[in-house]
Amino acid sequence: MSATLAVPLAAINGVVKMVTTSQSYLDCSKIKETKSLMSDLCRQFYNLGWVSGTAGSITIKVHEDSIPKPRQLLVNVMSPSGEQKERMMEDDMYVLSPSGPVLSEPLTKSWPHKPPKCSDCGPLFLKADEMRNAGAVIHSHGIESCLVTMINPSSKEFRITHMEMIKGIQRHGYYDELVIPIIENTTHERELTESLAEDIKAYPKTIAVLVRNHGIYIWGDSGISAKTQAECYHAIKLNQLGLDWSTLAHGPIHSLNGFFKSHNNAKLSPKAGNFSSSNGIESSRRCIVLDIEGTTTPISFVTDVLFPYARDSVGKHLELTYNTEETQDDIKLLRAQVQEDLENGVMGAVPIPSDGEKEVITALVTNVESMIKADRKITSLKQLQGHIWRTGFQRNELEAIVFDDVPEALEKWHALGIKVYIYSSGSRLAQRLLFGNTNYGDLRKYLCGFFDTTVGNKKETKSYIEITESLGVDKPSDILFVTDVYQEATAAKAAGLEVIISIRPGNGPLPENHGFPTITSFSDI
């Protein structure tokens, strides 16, 4: 039998606990491999300037599958504090239980080395694990991370768009806007734990938090993932060059007090309600969020072209791509939705067999046709439609239509520094495809990001609250939302956004005395 250790060591929060585990577990191959990986990473990060002066730290979660399940213990391997990271060896690493107590610590080295000390970052690492199930967390003191927090000392977040390395950040693409929250520094790193937790909760999509004048915490589901994310984040350095990171042009920042100071003479039409003022655009941030169907694009294009194309192509698409990971993911989402529909008695829903490719496809086609006919705004349908439309655009079988006034307005707003986003029930993929393949060419260069039903239903107020928090404006009224749907307008107004209703050919009727300003062309804004 292997020896058992009872180790009375201080937990990260300062409480002494007795921790019992087997020596064989601490000596298992996975923990040894992780210690070796961490020593390599410490040297690499030192050469990159991320952990110089003994600063910075790394933790990686280890799960040894070779140990029988009843005896398995999820542990964290963590680099020590106050040690020269470029000289880290495997035996210099700490091993901690998920709740914090130390299971194994390095041996004390002779002078001039200091006694080993567990990193003060420990509580923050454990918080990222607790709230995001982080498989690895990297704390860097890279100069890039410090500089981006210094450009605007009052900013609570860092934003950037149209940068190639954004594609390496989880759930982001070149045309998306990356948002990283910023917390204020404290004397001791453990005191940052509460602030970190608040921003993790407030920014559900973030996988990094900046600390002003200090550095950054970045996490991923594995050591490899966290390392990749960290390299992508550190590659985004536009701020230190004094460039505007928030737009495609990335031109010089005219003023740190606001992106639009250089455009004080610009005025928006009174038809836009309170979004304009007699003194021009005064707020530090102004955003426009646009609906698509009935706002930028004729309803007829969606109903007479896009929907029929998806409906007629779904069977062929599923047959050709059935065994791909992407389509299997689409099928998984559709299965979950259909099961929910069956339980709720939704008309047109039919059971999907558990196996048999032909039978599964037949049932899927029936369900999808019913969903399209009912014009349902559900993520599972929109995701599949986006993949089908992608094929159509790639084969030049589809060309998106936008109203004639849309390209000129987008170009004008972009020149003024006004950030424009899209919020549609169609998937973000479908939105990118539409604006990337219009009758006026690729219009994505004028857009800063895309929102779909993953942030919520377009007729629910909480969806617009989520968008407001994602855009990081000072107040919701800094956002102008343009839509053709009265219920969407009402929901957005309840969230505090300024709202205009779009009147276009083919749009549905509005209630009398609806109370919203209206436009018939974007030139009216």
GROMACS .gro file of C-alpha atoms in nm, residues 3-447:
model
  445
    3ALA     CA    1   0.198   0.586   0.212
    4THR     CA    2  -0.058   0.842   0.324
    5LEU     CA    3   0.041   1.197   0.410
    6ALA     CA    4  -0.127   1.411   0.673
    7VAL     CA    5   0.003   1.758   0.594
    8PRO     CA    6  -0.081   2.042   0.839
    9LEU     CA    7  -0.022   2.335   0.605
   10ALA     CA    8  -0.177   2.678   0.572
   11ALA     CA    9  -0.460   2.714   0.328
   12ILE     CA   10  -0.451   3.005   0.088
   13ASN     CA   11  -0.699   3.199   0.297
   14GLY     CA   12  -0.472   3.170   0.600
   15VAL     CA   13  -0.664   2.896   0.780
   16VAL     CA   14  -0.453   2.598   0.882
   17LYS     CA   15  -0.609   2.267   0.781
   18MET     CA   16  -0.500   1.905   0.795
   19VAL     CA   17  -0.502   1.763   0.444
   20THR     CA   18  -0.471   1.390   0.380
   21THR     CA   19  -0.378   1.234   0.047
   22SER     CA   20  -0.163   0.948  -0.078
   23GLN     CA   21   0.198   0.992  -0.177
   24SER     CA   22   0.133   0.781  -0.486
   25TYR     CA   23  -0.122   1.034  -0.602
   26LEU     CA   24   0.120   1.324  -0.558
   27ASP     CA   25   0.380   1.125  -0.753
   28CYS     CA   26   0.146   1.028  -1.038
   29SER     CA   27   0.252   1.091  -1.396
   30LYS     CA   28  -0.008   1.360  -1.468
   31ILE     CA   29   0.112   1.578  -1.181
   32LYS     CA   30   0.475   1.529  -1.283
   33GLU     CA   31   0.393   1.618  -1.645
   34THR     CA   32   0.206   1.929  -1.533
   35LYS     CA   33   0.494   2.042  -1.312
   36SER     CA   34   0.730   2.000  -1.607
   37LEU     CA   35   0.495   2.195  -1.836
   38MET     CA   36   0.471   2.477  -1.584
   39SER     CA   37   0.846   2.510  -1.547
   40ASP     CA   38   0.869   2.533  -1.929
   41LEU     CA   39   0.591   2.794  -1.940
   42CYS     CA   40   0.756   3.002  -1.669
   43ARG     CA   41   1.075   3.020  -1.875
   44GLN     CA   42   0.882   3.105  -2.194
   45PHE     CA   43   0.679   3.374  -2.019
   46TYR     CA   44   0.994   3.523  -1.865
   47ASN     CA   45   1.146   3.557  -2.212
   48LEU     CA   46   0.825   3.732  -2.325
   49GLY     CA   47   0.848   3.979  -2.037
   50TRP     CA   48   0.533   3.855  -1.864
   51VAL     CA   49   0.685   3.726  -1.536
   52SER     CA   50   1.005   3.926  -1.485
   53GLY     CA   51   1.123   4.024  -1.139
   54THR     CA   52   0.978   3.699  -0.991
   55ALA     CA   53   0.628   3.838  -1.062
   56GLY     CA   54   0.333   3.657  -1.217
   57SER     CA   55   0.207   3.305  -1.160
   58ILE     CA   56   0.040   3.005  -1.326
   59THR     CA   57  -0.194   2.732  -1.205
   60ILE     CA   58  -0.305   2.424  -1.397
   61LYS     CA   59  -0.572   2.177  -1.288
   62VAL     CA   60  -0.476   1.809  -1.288
   63HIS     CA   61  -0.713   1.513  -1.306
   64GLU     CA   62  -0.541   1.174  -1.300
   65ASP     CA   63  -0.772   0.924  -1.469
   66SER     CA   64  -0.549   0.627  -1.383
   67ILE     CA   65  -0.643   0.661  -1.016
   68PRO     CA   66  -0.964   0.468  -0.926
   69LYS     CA   67  -1.262   0.704  -0.925
   70PRO     CA   68  -1.335   0.675  -0.550
   71ARG     CA   69  -0.978   0.796  -0.484
   72GLN     CA   70  -0.954   1.059  -0.757
   73LEU     CA   71  -0.877   1.410  -0.637
   74LEU     CA   72  -0.882   1.719  -0.855
   75VAL     CA   73  -0.573   1.920  -0.768
   76ASN     CA   74  -0.404   2.241  -0.884
   77VAL     CA   75  -0.034   2.274  -0.958
   78MET     CA   76   0.079   2.631  -0.892
   79SER     CA   77   0.403   2.821  -0.940
   80PRO     CA   78   0.548   2.980  -0.625
   81SER     CA   79   0.577   3.346  -0.535
   82GLY     CA   80   0.900   3.544  -0.515
   83GLU     CA   81   1.104   3.295  -0.721
   84GLN     CA   82   1.287   3.364  -1.045
   85LYS     CA   83   1.046   3.222  -1.299
   86GLU     CA   84   1.314   3.156  -1.563
   87ARG     CA   85   1.486   2.916  -1.320
   88MET     CA   86   1.176   2.723  -1.217
   89MET     CA   87   1.214   2.346  -1.187
   90GLU     CA   88   0.951   2.075  -1.143
   91ASP     CA   89   1.022   2.045  -0.771
   92ASP     CA   90   0.956   2.417  -0.719
   93MET     CA   91   0.582   2.381  -0.774
   94TYR     CA   92   0.302   2.367  -0.519
   95VAL     CA   93   0.015   2.118  -0.531
   96LEU     CA   94  -0.316   2.234  -0.383
   97SER     CA   95  -0.660   2.083  -0.335
   98PRO     CA   96  -0.952   2.251  -0.515
   99SER     CA   97  -1.061   2.425  -0.194
  100GLY     CA   98  -0.718   2.577  -0.135
  101PRO     CA   99  -0.517   2.379   0.123
  102VAL     CA  100  -0.162   2.286   0.023
  103LEU     CA  101  -0.102   1.916  -0.042
  104SER     CA  102   0.263   1.940  -0.137
  105GLU     CA  103   0.513   2.225  -0.118
  106PRO     CA  104   0.872   2.273  -0.245
  107LEU     CA  105   1.169   2.204  -0.020
  108THR     CA  106   1.351   2.503   0.126
  109LYS     CA  107   1.667   2.590  -0.067
  110SER     CA  108   1.989   2.722   0.080
  111TRP     CA  109   2.075   3.090   0.089
  112PRO     CA  110   2.043   3.318  -0.109
  113HIS     CA  111   1.711   3.157  -0.201
  114LYS     CA  112   1.407   3.261  -0.001
  115PRO     CA  113   1.187   3.006   0.177
  116PRO     CA  114   0.911   2.883  -0.058
  117LYS     CA  115   0.588   3.082  -0.052
  118CYS     CA  116   0.256   2.999  -0.214
  119SER     CA  117   0.144   3.267  -0.459
  120ASP     CA  118  -0.077   3.545  -0.329
  121CYS     CA  119  -0.274   3.494  -0.654
  122GLY     CA  120  -0.412   3.168  -0.518
  123PRO     CA  121  -0.757   3.295  -0.416
  124LEU     CA  122  -0.805   3.457  -0.757
  125PHE     CA  123  -0.705   3.136  -0.935
  126LEU     CA  124  -0.950   2.938  -0.724
  127LYS     CA  125  -1.226   3.192  -0.789
  128ALA     CA  126  -1.182   3.157  -1.167
  129ASP     CA  127  -1.196   2.781  -1.120
  130GLU     CA  128  -1.507   2.805  -0.902
  131MET     CA  129  -1.700   3.046  -1.128
  132ARG     CA  130  -1.578   2.939  -1.474
  133ASN     CA  131  -1.441   2.588  -1.418
  134ALA     CA  132  -1.104   2.715  -1.540
  135GLY     CA  133  -0.861   2.437  -1.621
  136ALA     CA  134  -0.568   2.678  -1.607
  137VAL     CA  135  -0.511   3.042  -1.510
  138ILE     CA  136  -0.219   3.265  -1.608
  139HIS     CA  137  -0.135   3.586  -1.423
  140SER     CA  138   0.093   3.808  -1.631
  141HIS     CA  139   0.265   4.137  -1.549
  142GLY     CA  140   0.331   4.206  -1.918
  143ILE     CA  141   0.380   4.573  -1.998
  144GLU     CA  142   0.104   4.554  -2.262
  145SER     CA  143  -0.150   4.470  -1.993
  146CYS     CA  144  -0.044   4.765  -1.780
  147LEU     CA  145  -0.043   5.015  -2.066
  148VAL     CA  146  -0.396   4.941  -2.183
  149THR     CA  147  -0.526   5.027  -1.835
  150MET     CA  148  -0.333   5.357  -1.821
  151ILE     CA  149  -0.454   5.522  -2.142
  152ASN     CA  150  -0.789   5.612  -1.987
  153PRO     CA  151  -0.761   5.596  -1.605
  154SER     CA  152  -1.139   5.623  -1.561
  155SER     CA  153  -1.227   5.339  -1.797
  156LYS     CA  154  -1.371   5.023  -1.643
  157GLU     CA  155  -1.303   4.812  -1.949
  158PHE     CA  156  -1.083   4.778  -2.255
  159ARG     CA  157  -1.241   4.733  -2.598
  160ILE     CA  158  -1.096   4.649  -2.937
  161THR     CA  159  -1.225   4.536  -3.275
  162HIS     CA  160  -1.095   4.450  -3.624
  163MET     CA  161  -0.770   4.290  -3.506
  164GLU     CA  162  -0.650   3.959  -3.646
  165MET     CA  163  -0.550   3.815  -3.307
  166ILE     CA  164  -0.905   3.854  -3.174
  167LYS     CA  165  -0.981   3.539  -3.371
  168GLY     CA  166  -0.771   3.347  -3.121
  169ILE     CA  167  -0.992   3.455  -2.831
  170GLN     CA  168  -1.267   3.212  -2.740
  171ARG     CA  169  -1.602   3.290  -2.909
  172HIS     CA  170  -1.464   3.592  -3.099
  173GLY     CA  171  -1.397   3.673  -3.464
  174TYR     CA  172  -1.222   3.949  -3.654
  175TYR     CA  173  -1.537   4.164  -3.679
  176ASP     CA  174  -1.638   4.119  -3.316
  177GLU     CA  175  -1.564   4.362  -3.036
  178LEU     CA  176  -1.351   4.217  -2.756
  179VAL     CA  177  -1.437   4.357  -2.413
  180ILE     CA  178  -1.206   4.304  -2.112
  181PRO     CA  179  -1.314   4.439  -1.772
  182ILE     CA  180  -1.064   4.638  -1.562
  183ILE     CA  181  -1.046   4.623  -1.182
  184GLU     CA  182  -0.849   4.857  -0.958
  185ASN     CA  183  -0.521   4.741  -0.805
  186THR     CA  184  -0.468   4.683  -0.431
  187THR     CA  185  -0.166   4.640  -0.204
  188HIS     CA  186  -0.210   4.263  -0.177
  189GLU     CA  187  -0.328   4.051  -0.468
  190ARG     CA  188  -0.557   3.835  -0.256
  191GLU     CA  189  -0.761   4.152  -0.189
  192LEU     CA  190  -0.853   4.157  -0.560
  193THR     CA  191  -1.059   3.838  -0.528
  194GLU     CA  192  -1.396   4.004  -0.468
  195SER     CA  193  -1.349   4.254  -0.753
  196LEU     CA  194  -1.245   3.972  -0.986
  197ALA     CA  195  -1.554   3.772  -0.891
  198GLU     CA  196  -1.782   4.070  -0.952
  199ASP     CA  197  -1.645   4.124  -1.303
  200ILE     CA  198  -1.657   3.754  -1.388
  201LYS     CA  199  -2.026   3.769  -1.299
  202ALA     CA  200  -2.087   4.102  -1.476
  203TYR     CA  201  -1.908   3.990  -1.796
  204PRO     CA  202  -2.026   3.631  -1.853
  205LYS     CA  203  -1.835   3.601  -2.182
  206THR     CA  204  -1.497   3.723  -2.064
  207ILE     CA  205  -1.206   3.490  -2.005
  208ALA     CA  206  -0.973   3.764  -1.879
  209VAL     CA  207  -0.971   4.049  -1.627
  210LEU     CA  208  -0.723   4.338  -1.635
  211VAL     CA  209  -0.583   4.489  -1.314
  212ARG     CA  210  -0.499   4.858  -1.350
  213ASN     CA  211  -0.126   4.937  -1.340
  214HIS     CA  212  -0.060   4.573  -1.259
  215GLY     CA  213  -0.134   4.302  -1.517
  216ILE     CA  214  -0.396   4.055  -1.632
  217TYR     CA  215  -0.557   3.725  -1.527
  218ILE     CA  216  -0.641   3.493  -1.818
  219TRP     CA  217  -0.795   3.147  -1.804
  220GLY     CA  218  -0.882   2.857  -2.029
  221ASP     CA  219  -1.008   2.501  -2.001
  222SER     CA  220  -0.652   2.365  -2.017
  223GLY     CA  221  -0.291   2.478  -1.996
  224ILE     CA  222  -0.269   2.487  -2.376
  225SER     CA  223  -0.591   2.687  -2.406
  226ALA     CA  224  -0.488   2.942  -2.140
  227LYS     CA  225  -0.145   2.985  -2.304
  228THR     CA  226  -0.304   3.045  -2.646
  229GLN     CA  227  -0.552   3.295  -2.505
  230ALA     CA  228  -0.273   3.477  -2.320
  231GLU     CA  229  -0.061   3.507  -2.635
  232CYS     CA  230  -0.358   3.649  -2.826
  233TYR     CA  231  -0.442   3.901  -2.555
  234HIS     CA  232  -0.081   4.020  -2.529
  235ALA     CA  233  -0.064   4.064  -2.906
  236ILE     CA  234  -0.329   4.338  -2.886
  237LYS     CA  235  -0.114   4.646  -2.818
  238LEU     CA  236  -0.275   4.932  -3.009
  239ASN     CA  237  -0.334   5.143  -2.701
  240GLN     CA  238   0.033   5.191  -2.619
  241LEU     CA  239   0.079   5.344  -2.965
  242GLY     CA  240  -0.190   5.604  -2.904
  243LEU     CA  241  -0.421   5.452  -3.164
  244ASP     CA  242  -0.798   5.421  -3.155
  245TRP     CA  243  -0.856   5.052  -3.092
  246SER     CA  244  -1.237   5.074  -3.120
  247THR     CA  245  -1.278   5.111  -3.498
  248LEU     CA  246  -1.153   4.951  -3.818
  249ALA     CA  247  -0.936   5.249  -3.914
  250HIS     CA  248  -0.734   5.244  -3.587
  251GLY     CA  249  -0.639   5.610  -3.644
  252PRO     CA  250  -0.488   5.840  -3.381
  253ILE     CA  251  -0.698   5.898  -3.071
  254HIS     CA  252  -0.812   6.262  -3.084
  255SER     CA  253  -0.890   6.290  -2.715
  256LEU     CA  254  -0.875   6.068  -2.410
  257ASN     CA  255  -1.191   6.232  -2.281
  258GLY     CA  256  -1.400   6.078  -2.557
  259PHE     CA  257  -1.374   5.918  -2.896
  260PHE     CA  258  -1.589   6.181  -3.063
  261LYS     CA  259  -1.436   6.513  -2.948
  262SER     CA  260  -1.306   6.573  -3.299
  263HIS     CA  261  -1.662   6.562  -3.431
  264ASN     CA  262  -1.827   6.826  -3.211
  265ASN     CA  263  -1.983   6.992  -3.513
  266ALA     CA  264  -2.169   6.676  -3.611
  267LYS     CA  265  -2.542   6.684  -3.544
  268LEU     CA  266  -2.800   6.412  -3.570
  269SER     CA  267  -3.153   6.474  -3.692
  270PRO     CA  268  -3.414   6.573  -3.432
  271LYS     CA  269  -3.604   6.271  -3.560
  272ALA     CA  270  -3.356   6.063  -3.362
  273GLY     CA  271  -3.503   6.189  -3.035
  274ASN     CA  272  -3.266   6.255  -2.748
  275PHE     CA  273  -2.979   6.082  -2.924
  276SER     CA  274  -2.867   6.419  -3.065
  277SER     CA  275  -2.808   6.753  -2.897
  278SER     CA  276  -2.760   7.112  -3.007
  279ASN     CA  277  -2.397   7.092  -2.901
  280GLY     CA  278  -2.322   6.789  -3.112
  281ILE     CA  279  -2.219   6.446  -2.985
  282GLU     CA  280  -2.099   6.504  -2.632
  283SER     CA  281  -2.092   6.161  -2.473
  284SER     CA  282  -1.769   5.966  -2.457
  285ARG     CA  283  -1.940   5.675  -2.631
  286ARG     CA  284  -2.223   5.662  -2.882
  287CYS     CA  285  -2.353   5.340  -3.033
  288ILE     CA  286  -2.622   5.248  -3.282
  289VAL     CA  287  -2.775   4.901  -3.272
  290LEU     CA  288  -2.965   4.799  -3.586
  291ASP     CA  289  -3.224   4.534  -3.652
  292ILE     CA  290  -3.198   4.367  -3.995
  293GLU     CA  291  -3.535   4.251  -4.129
  294GLY     CA  292  -3.746   4.557  -4.212
  295THR     CA  293  -3.469   4.794  -4.102
  296THR     CA  294  -3.156   4.740  -4.312
  297THR     CA  295  -3.300   4.473  -4.538
  298PRO     CA  296  -3.643   4.427  -4.703
  299ILE     CA  297  -3.866   4.175  -4.529
  300SER     CA  298  -3.934   4.024  -4.870
  301PHE     CA  299  -3.569   3.922  -4.909
  302VAL     CA  300  -3.584   3.727  -4.584
  303THR     CA  301  -3.926   3.570  -4.641
  304ASP     CA  302  -3.902   3.512  -5.017
  305VAL     CA  303  -3.533   3.428  -5.055
  306LEU     CA  304  -3.349   3.331  -4.737
  307PHE     CA  305  -3.617   3.125  -4.564
  308PRO     CA  306  -3.716   2.927  -4.875
  309TYR     CA  307  -3.350   2.859  -4.954
  310ALA     CA  308  -3.293   2.718  -4.605
  311ARG     CA  309  -3.617   2.519  -4.611
  312ASP     CA  310  -3.547   2.365  -4.951
  313SER     CA  311  -3.182   2.290  -4.870
  314VAL     CA  312  -3.206   2.146  -4.518
  315GLY     CA  313  -3.236   1.781  -4.625
  316LYS     CA  314  -2.950   1.798  -4.873
  317HIS     CA  315  -2.734   1.992  -4.628
  318LEU     CA  316  -2.786   1.734  -4.351
  319GLU     CA  317  -2.713   1.445  -4.588
  320LEU     CA  318  -2.386   1.597  -4.714
  321THR     CA  319  -2.258   1.708  -4.371
  322TYR     CA  320  -2.424   1.459  -4.134
  323ASN     CA  321  -2.105   1.320  -3.982
  324THR     CA  322  -1.928   1.653  -3.935
  325GLU     CA  323  -1.881   1.793  -3.586
  326GLU     CA  324  -2.062   2.114  -3.682
  327THR     CA  325  -2.376   1.937  -3.805
  328GLN     CA  326  -2.379   1.698  -3.510
  329ASP     CA  327  -2.375   2.002  -3.286
  330ASP     CA  328  -2.668   2.148  -3.486
  331ILE     CA  329  -2.857   1.820  -3.447
  332LYS     CA  330  -2.790   1.815  -3.072
  333LEU     CA  331  -2.942   2.162  -3.033
  334LEU     CA  332  -3.242   2.071  -3.250
  335ARG     CA  333  -3.302   1.753  -3.050
  336ALA     CA  334  -3.314   1.952  -2.727
  337GLN     CA  335  -3.554   2.207  -2.878
  338VAL     CA  336  -3.782   1.941  -3.027
  339GLN     CA  337  -3.795   1.756  -2.696
  340GLU     CA  338  -3.899   2.078  -2.525
  341ASP     CA  339  -4.159   2.141  -2.799
  342LEU     CA  340  -4.304   1.790  -2.756
  343GLU     CA  341  -4.332   1.839  -2.381
  344ASN     CA  342  -4.510   2.172  -2.437
  345GLY     CA  343  -4.741   2.041  -2.710
  346VAL     CA  344  -4.603   2.268  -2.985
  347MET     CA  345  -4.778   2.203  -3.317
  348GLY     CA  346  -4.563   2.050  -3.589
  349ALA     CA  347  -4.309   1.891  -3.354
  350VAL     CA  348  -4.236   1.524  -3.422
  351PRO     CA  349  -4.001   1.292  -3.227
  352ILE     CA  350  -3.647   1.248  -3.358
  353PRO     CA  351  -3.520   0.885  -3.354
  354SER     CA  352  -3.208   0.812  -3.150
  355ASP     CA  353  -3.034   0.641  -3.444
  356GLY     CA  354  -3.065   0.570  -3.814
  357GLU     CA  355  -2.922   0.851  -4.027
  358LYS     CA  356  -3.202   0.850  -4.284
  359GLU     CA  357  -3.475   0.840  -4.019
  360VAL     CA  358  -3.308   1.115  -3.815
  361ILE     CA  359  -3.275   1.343  -4.119
  362THR     CA  360  -3.638   1.287  -4.218
  363ALA     CA  361  -3.759   1.384  -3.871
  364LEU     CA  362  -3.527   1.684  -3.860
  365VAL     CA  363  -3.653   1.813  -4.195
  366THR     CA  364  -4.013   1.789  -4.074
  367ASN     CA  365  -3.936   1.980  -3.756
  368VAL     CA  366  -3.727   2.247  -3.930
  369GLU     CA  367  -3.992   2.307  -4.196
  370SER     CA  368  -4.249   2.355  -3.919
  371MET     CA  369  -4.020   2.594  -3.732
  372ILE     CA  370  -3.954   2.802  -4.044
  373LYS     CA  371  -4.324   2.814  -4.129
  374ALA     CA  372  -4.398   2.945  -3.778
  375ASP     CA  373  -4.109   3.196  -3.809
  376ARG     CA  374  -3.970   3.084  -3.475
  377LYS     CA  375  -3.685   3.289  -3.328
  378ILE     CA  376  -3.491   3.005  -3.165
  379THR     CA  377  -3.117   2.950  -3.151
  380SER     CA  378  -3.119   2.589  -3.277
  381LEU     CA  379  -3.302   2.684  -3.597
  382LYS     CA  380  -3.103   3.002  -3.656
  383GLN     CA  381  -2.773   2.820  -3.615
  384LEU     CA  382  -2.864   2.556  -3.874
  385GLN     CA  383  -3.000   2.820  -4.112
  386GLY     CA  384  -2.674   3.013  -4.082
  387HIS     CA  385  -2.473   2.708  -4.187
  388ILE     CA  386  -2.704   2.644  -4.483
  389TRP     CA  387  -2.689   3.009  -4.595
  390ARG     CA  388  -2.310   3.003  -4.569
  391THR     CA  389  -2.306   2.736  -4.838
  392GLY     CA  390  -2.544   2.943  -5.050
  393PHE     CA  391  -2.326   3.253  -5.032
  394GLN     CA  392  -2.009   3.052  -5.097
  395ARG     CA  393  -2.166   2.907  -5.412
  396ASN     CA  394  -2.290   3.252  -5.522
  397GLU     CA  395  -2.645   3.120  -5.506
  398LEU     CA  396  -2.737   3.400  -5.265
  399GLU     CA  397  -2.676   3.776  -5.259
  400ALA     CA  398  -2.803   3.982  -4.967
  401ILE     CA  399  -3.013   4.291  -5.028
  402VAL     CA  400  -2.989   4.610  -4.821
  403PHE     CA  401  -3.183   4.932  -4.870
  404ASP     CA  402  -3.007   5.189  -5.087
  405ASP     CA  403  -2.957   5.433  -4.799
  406VAL     CA  404  -2.785   5.179  -4.572
  407PRO     CA  405  -2.426   5.175  -4.712
  408GLU     CA  406  -2.397   5.556  -4.715
  409ALA     CA  407  -2.528   5.583  -4.358
  410LEU     CA  408  -2.295   5.312  -4.231
  411GLU     CA  409  -1.999   5.485  -4.394
  412LYS     CA  410  -2.100   5.822  -4.246
  413TRP     CA  411  -2.145   5.686  -3.893
  414HIS     CA  412  -1.815   5.505  -3.919
  415ALA     CA  413  -1.639   5.827  -4.023
  416LEU     CA  414  -1.792   6.004  -3.722
  417GLY     CA  415  -1.661   5.735  -3.490
  418ILE     CA  416  -2.008   5.609  -3.403
  419LYS     CA  417  -1.992   5.237  -3.336
  420VAL     CA  418  -2.260   5.033  -3.512
  421TYR     CA  419  -2.379   4.688  -3.405
  422ILE     CA  420  -2.638   4.444  -3.537
  423TYR     CA  421  -2.899   4.270  -3.322
  424SER     CA  422  -3.103   4.012  -3.507
  425SER     CA  423  -3.284   3.687  -3.440
  426GLY     CA  424  -3.060   3.535  -3.708
  427SER     CA  425  -2.735   3.379  -3.587
  428ARG     CA  426  -2.418   3.587  -3.576
  429LEU     CA  427  -2.285   3.372  -3.860
  430ALA     CA  428  -2.592   3.455  -4.071
  431GLN     CA  429  -2.553   3.825  -3.992
  432ARG     CA  430  -2.188   3.826  -4.101
  433LEU     CA  431  -2.279   3.642  -4.418
  434LEU     CA  432  -2.555   3.888  -4.501
  435PHE     CA  433  -2.348   4.204  -4.452
  436GLY     CA  434  -2.042   4.045  -4.610
  437ASN     CA  435  -2.226   3.959  -4.933
  438THR     CA  436  -2.463   4.247  -5.011
  439ASN     CA  437  -2.567   4.410  -5.337
  440TYR     CA  438  -2.330   4.690  -5.227
  441GLY     CA  439  -2.040   4.460  -5.146
  442ASP     CA  440  -1.889   4.378  -4.806
  443LEU     CA  441  -2.026   4.618  -4.542
  444ARG     CA  442  -1.877   4.444  -4.238
  445LYS     CA  443  -1.592   4.698  -4.221
  446TYR     CA  444  -1.848   4.948  -4.087
  447LEU     CA  445  -1.977   4.718  -3.813
   0.00000   0.00000   0.00000
